[in-house]
Amino acid sequence: MGRPASLVKPAPDDEGPPVTAPLRVGVMLPRDLHHTRVLEFARRAEELGFDELWVVEDLGFRGGMAQAAAVLAVTTRIRVGIGILPAAARNVAFEAMEIATLAQLFPGRLDVGIGHGMPAWMRSVGAWPTRPLRYLSDHTTALRSLLRGTRVGSPPPPTGEAPDAAAGRPANAPAAVVGSAATTGLDAAAVHQANPGTGASPARPGGTASPGQRPGPVAGLQGVGLEPSSVPEVVPPVLLGVRGPKSLALSGRVADGTVLAEPTTPEYARAALEAISASGPHALVAYNVAAVADDTAAALELARPGLEYVGDSGWAPHIAPLDFAADFAALRARFSDDDRAGFAAALPDEWVARLALAGTPAEVRARHTELAEAGVTSSVLIPVGTDTFAALESLSLILP
């Protein structure tokens, strides 16, 4: 992530307590910002001194890759994170090509978040895997291998001349066999997933998956890989944007770090790191709704609408470690899904202060210290309010 992946560095026994490294501070590019101001936002975030700029890929809004390419091109220093790309939305080989291109053109400035994606969104486009955890594991492993120049999948068996053999391309060329699963059937080849990991063979290249079943990410891959000229010298970190305990544990095994959605409290960060249980350095990126003002009460009111959805069931892991979790659930039960605004309005100020980074510059800096001590390496601030650029300016007041 550009700084040590762990903010708490163990000190030698004779040098006192652990030393906390500086927390990287980023800001999220709002998904609905008018397109004429997207590049302006990126430039201004860099000018103000933010360490990172994170773009999101939510269904129906803007694509993560395109946003990252655009903002990287108009800035020179700021790191750009993509958080997150739904794994099942893309062919992993072509995804690796896109990421590798960005990594070559903007070395050392890219972080890539991968995740399951919102289940409802993924189902609506027919891309929700039968076994999401296995799919994400295989996708992440394949992506990281491809970015390092390793070929993925078994080379295709010789089958005679391909249709374009006359043009000088061998029939069993590993990554460019016209009409084979290596190019046209990577996501179309069916794979038996009822009992993954038992050596079940993919169906014939070009086959289709069972109804409602998303083929595995490596189904049909036949020794595909990046060409030497396309392998980045600086391989970007691959992080998993996940929240469930099994998915967090997976992140600890196969990824360089984890992206935690908002709200990320110190309690949730500690619980997540315990579930992640990484054996080596592991970055922890924390999203939070954020508002900075001279008056604490004003900042809390600015942040409050950004918490409308945190009472939904999908956010339960974020709330469970908190000492007011039971009261929080009881309050949410009083409001229908059509009245999330009413729920947010009813949140006590002290809960809003815990669930958002909201307050005076000094108060938010103090919250950042707590997050750093909990193991967070990057804090990503989500601007709120009707004036996005005014919010960006106010958030910058917490920077050194």
PDB file of C-alpha atoms in Angstrom, residues 31-156:
ATOM      1  CA  ARG A  31     -20.179   7.586  -7.513  1.00  0.00           C
ATOM      2  CA  ASP A  32     -22.817  10.122  -8.564  1.00  0.00           C
ATOM      3  CA  LEU A  33     -20.592  13.178  -8.972  1.00  0.00           C
ATOM      4  CA  HIS A  34     -21.420  14.926 -12.238  1.00  0.00           C
ATOM      5  CA  HIS A  35     -19.156  13.614 -14.964  1.00  0.00           C
ATOM      6  CA  THR A  36     -17.836  17.089 -15.784  1.00  0.00           C
ATOM      7  CA  ARG A  37     -16.316  17.354 -12.300  1.00  0.00           C
ATOM      8  CA  VAL A  38     -14.797  13.902 -11.822  1.00  0.00           C
ATOM      9  CA  LEU A  39     -11.308  14.829 -13.000  1.00  0.00           C
ATOM     10  CA  GLU A  40     -11.461  18.130 -11.125  1.00  0.00           C
ATOM     11  CA  PHE A  41     -12.222  16.227  -7.920  1.00  0.00           C
ATOM     12  CA  ALA A  42      -9.207  13.968  -8.447  1.00  0.00           C
ATOM     13  CA  ARG A  43      -6.859  16.876  -9.092  1.00  0.00           C
ATOM     14  CA  ARG A  44      -8.130  18.779  -6.072  1.00  0.00           C
ATOM     15  CA  ALA A  45      -7.792  15.756  -3.785  1.00  0.00           C
ATOM     16  CA  GLU A  46      -4.153  15.498  -4.809  1.00  0.00           C
ATOM     17  CA  GLU A  47      -3.557  19.231  -4.376  1.00  0.00           C
ATOM     18  CA  LEU A  48      -5.009  19.113  -0.868  1.00  0.00           C
ATOM     19  CA  GLY A  49      -2.574  16.395   0.141  1.00  0.00           C
ATOM     20  CA  PHE A  50      -4.677  13.245   0.381  1.00  0.00           C
ATOM     21  CA  ASP A  51      -2.601  10.078   0.131  1.00  0.00           C
ATOM     22  CA  GLU A  52      -5.191   8.037  -1.744  1.00  0.00           C
ATOM     23  CA  LEU A  53      -8.247   8.382  -3.963  1.00  0.00           C
ATOM     24  CA  TRP A  54     -10.662   5.453  -4.128  1.00  0.00           C
ATOM     25  CA  VAL A  55     -13.161   4.840  -6.918  1.00  0.00           C
ATOM     26  CA  VAL A  56     -16.126   2.519  -6.585  1.00  0.00           C
ATOM     27  CA  GLU A  57     -17.927   0.273  -9.039  1.00  0.00           C
ATOM     28  CA  ASP A  58     -21.604   0.099  -8.142  1.00  0.00           C
ATOM     29  CA  LEU A  59     -24.044  -1.385 -10.631  1.00  0.00           C
ATOM     30  CA  GLY A  60     -25.587   1.280 -12.834  1.00  0.00           C
ATOM     31  CA  PHE A  61     -23.028   3.958 -12.020  1.00  0.00           C
ATOM     32  CA  ARG A  62     -19.478   4.150 -13.464  1.00  0.00           C
ATOM     33  CA  GLY A  63     -16.968   1.441 -14.230  1.00  0.00           C
ATOM     34  CA  GLY A  64     -14.075   1.050 -11.825  1.00  0.00           C
ATOM     35  CA  MET A  65     -11.358   0.484 -14.422  1.00  0.00           C
ATOM     36  CA  ALA A  66     -12.341   3.482 -16.534  1.00  0.00           C
ATOM     37  CA  GLN A  67     -12.510   5.772 -13.510  1.00  0.00           C
ATOM     38  CA  ALA A  68      -9.125   4.609 -12.264  1.00  0.00           C
ATOM     39  CA  ALA A  69      -7.501   5.140 -15.658  1.00  0.00           C
ATOM     40  CA  ALA A  70      -8.945   8.625 -15.970  1.00  0.00           C
ATOM     41  CA  VAL A  71      -7.973   9.909 -12.531  1.00  0.00           C
ATOM     42  CA  LEU A  72      -4.526   8.339 -12.683  1.00  0.00           C
ATOM     43  CA  ALA A  73      -3.924  10.143 -15.969  1.00  0.00           C
ATOM     44  CA  VAL A  74      -4.699  13.595 -14.559  1.00  0.00           C
ATOM     45  CA  THR A  75      -2.729  13.226 -11.315  1.00  0.00           C
ATOM     46  CA  THR A  76       0.924  12.559 -10.575  1.00  0.00           C
ATOM     47  CA  ARG A  77       1.307  11.449  -6.962  1.00  0.00           C
ATOM     48  CA  ILE A  78      -1.879  10.238  -5.333  1.00  0.00           C
ATOM     49  CA  ARG A  79      -2.468   6.484  -5.128  1.00  0.00           C
ATOM     50  CA  VAL A  80      -5.684   5.279  -6.703  1.00  0.00           C
ATOM     51  CA  GLY A  81      -7.644   2.378  -5.290  1.00  0.00           C
ATOM     52  CA  ILE A  82     -10.429   0.487  -7.014  1.00  0.00           C
ATOM     53  CA  GLY A  83     -12.879  -0.707  -4.424  1.00  0.00           C
ATOM     54  CA  ILE A  84     -14.230  -3.023  -5.465  1.00  0.00           C
ATOM     55  CA  LEU A  85     -14.434  -4.980  -8.722  1.00  0.00           C
ATOM     56  CA  PRO A  86     -16.963  -7.849  -8.467  1.00  0.00           C
ATOM     57  CA  ALA A  87     -14.992 -10.981  -9.280  1.00  0.00           C
ATOM     58  CA  ALA A  88     -17.699 -12.733 -11.274  1.00  0.00           C
ATOM     59  CA  ALA A  89     -18.364  -9.708 -13.481  1.00  0.00           C
ATOM     60  CA  ARG A  90     -15.215 -10.171 -15.558  1.00  0.00           C
ATOM     61  CA  ASN A  91     -13.147 -12.813 -17.231  1.00  0.00           C
ATOM     62  CA  VAL A  92     -10.055 -13.029 -15.033  1.00  0.00           C
ATOM     63  CA  ALA A  93      -7.608 -13.105 -17.966  1.00  0.00           C
ATOM     64  CA  PHE A  94      -8.980  -9.929 -19.500  1.00  0.00           C
ATOM     65  CA  GLU A  95      -9.253  -8.329 -16.061  1.00  0.00           C
ATOM     66  CA  ALA A  96      -5.555  -9.027 -15.531  1.00  0.00           C
ATOM     67  CA  MET A  97      -4.770  -7.351 -18.855  1.00  0.00           C
ATOM     68  CA  GLU A  98      -6.607  -4.180 -17.825  1.00  0.00           C
ATOM     69  CA  ILE A  99      -5.003  -4.048 -14.385  1.00  0.00           C
ATOM     70  CA  ALA A 100      -1.540  -4.782 -15.758  1.00  0.00           C
ATOM     71  CA  THR A 101      -1.913  -1.947 -18.258  1.00  0.00           C
ATOM     72  CA  LEU A 102      -2.734   0.528 -15.489  1.00  0.00           C
ATOM     73  CA  ALA A 103       0.125  -0.814 -13.374  1.00  0.00           C
ATOM     74  CA  GLN A 104       2.598  -0.336 -16.225  1.00  0.00           C
ATOM     75  CA  LEU A 105       1.436   3.158 -17.124  1.00  0.00           C
ATOM     76  CA  PHE A 106       1.209   4.336 -13.501  1.00  0.00           C
ATOM     77  CA  PRO A 107       3.679   2.174 -11.547  1.00  0.00           C
ATOM     78  CA  GLY A 108       3.323   2.091  -7.790  1.00  0.00           C
ATOM     79  CA  ARG A 109       0.114   4.119  -7.739  1.00  0.00           C
ATOM     80  CA  LEU A 110      -2.580   1.449  -7.978  1.00  0.00           C
ATOM     81  CA  ASP A 111      -4.417  -0.705  -5.444  1.00  0.00           C
ATOM     82  CA  VAL A 112      -7.005  -3.203  -6.669  1.00  0.00           C
ATOM     83  CA  GLY A 113      -9.968  -4.323  -4.597  1.00  0.00           C
ATOM     84  CA  ILE A 114     -11.840  -7.487  -5.580  1.00  0.00           C
ATOM     85  CA  GLY A 115     -14.969  -8.849  -3.941  1.00  0.00           C
ATOM     86  CA  HIS A 116     -18.147 -10.861  -4.252  1.00  0.00           C
ATOM     87  CA  GLY A 117     -20.196  -7.843  -5.262  1.00  0.00           C
ATOM     88  CA  MET A 118     -23.628  -7.127  -3.813  1.00  0.00           C
ATOM     89  CA  PRO A 119     -25.597 -10.385  -4.199  1.00  0.00           C
ATOM     90  CA  ALA A 120     -28.759  -8.672  -5.471  1.00  0.00           C
ATOM     91  CA  TRP A 121     -26.811  -6.761  -8.103  1.00  0.00           C
ATOM     92  CA  MET A 122     -24.876  -9.800  -9.244  1.00  0.00           C
ATOM     93  CA  ARG A 123     -28.001 -11.939  -9.460  1.00  0.00           C
ATOM     94  CA  SER A 124     -29.730  -9.237 -11.487  1.00  0.00           C
ATOM     95  CA  VAL A 125     -27.077  -9.586 -14.196  1.00  0.00           C
ATOM     96  CA  GLY A 126     -26.844 -13.378 -13.962  1.00  0.00           C
ATOM     97  CA  ALA A 127     -23.375 -13.336 -12.456  1.00  0.00           C
ATOM     98  CA  TRP A 128     -23.804 -14.661  -8.907  1.00  0.00           C
ATOM     99  CA  PRO A 129     -21.670 -17.807  -8.483  1.00  0.00           C
ATOM    100  CA  THR A 130     -23.044 -21.059  -7.133  1.00  0.00           C
ATOM    101  CA  ARG A 131     -20.176 -21.173  -4.640  1.00  0.00           C
ATOM    102  CA  PRO A 132     -19.187 -17.529  -4.048  1.00  0.00           C
ATOM    103  CA  LEU A 133     -16.345 -18.201  -1.632  1.00  0.00           C
ATOM    104  CA  ARG A 134     -14.682 -20.755  -3.885  1.00  0.00           C
ATOM    105  CA  TYR A 135     -15.184 -18.496  -6.886  1.00  0.00           C
ATOM    106  CA  LEU A 136     -13.551 -15.521  -5.170  1.00  0.00           C
ATOM    107  CA  SER A 137     -10.659 -17.667  -3.969  1.00  0.00           C
ATOM    108  CA  ASP A 138      -9.956 -19.071  -7.425  1.00  0.00           C
ATOM    109  CA  HIS A 139     -10.390 -15.696  -9.101  1.00  0.00           C
ATOM    110  CA  THR A 140      -8.024 -13.922  -6.717  1.00  0.00           C
ATOM    111  CA  THR A 141      -5.376 -16.623  -6.956  1.00  0.00           C
ATOM    112  CA  ALA A 142      -5.559 -16.630 -10.749  1.00  0.00           C
ATOM    113  CA  LEU A 143      -5.445 -12.834 -10.962  1.00  0.00           C
ATOM    114  CA  ARG A 144      -2.386 -12.520  -8.746  1.00  0.00           C
ATOM    115  CA  SER A 145      -0.628 -15.256 -10.703  1.00  0.00           C
ATOM    116  CA  LEU A 146      -1.397 -13.609 -14.029  1.00  0.00           C
ATOM    117  CA  LEU A 147      -0.150 -10.215 -12.834  1.00  0.00           C
ATOM    118  CA  ARG A 148       3.168 -11.826 -11.921  1.00  0.00           C
ATOM    119  CA  GLY A 149       3.598 -13.349 -15.356  1.00  0.00           C
ATOM    120  CA  THR A 150       2.493 -16.881 -14.503  1.00  0.00           C
ATOM    121  CA  ARG A 151       0.288 -18.744 -16.936  1.00  0.00           C
ATOM    122  CA  VAL A 152      -2.948 -20.165 -15.590  1.00  0.00           C
ATOM    123  CA  GLY A 153      -4.695 -23.361 -16.628  1.00  0.00           C
ATOM    124  CA  SER A 154      -3.486 -26.433 -18.457  1.00  0.00           C
ATOM    125  CA  PRO A 155      -2.149 -25.953 -21.993  1.00  0.00           C
ATOM    126  CA  PRO A 156      -4.608 -27.212 -24.610  1.00  0.00           C
TER     127      PRO A 156
END
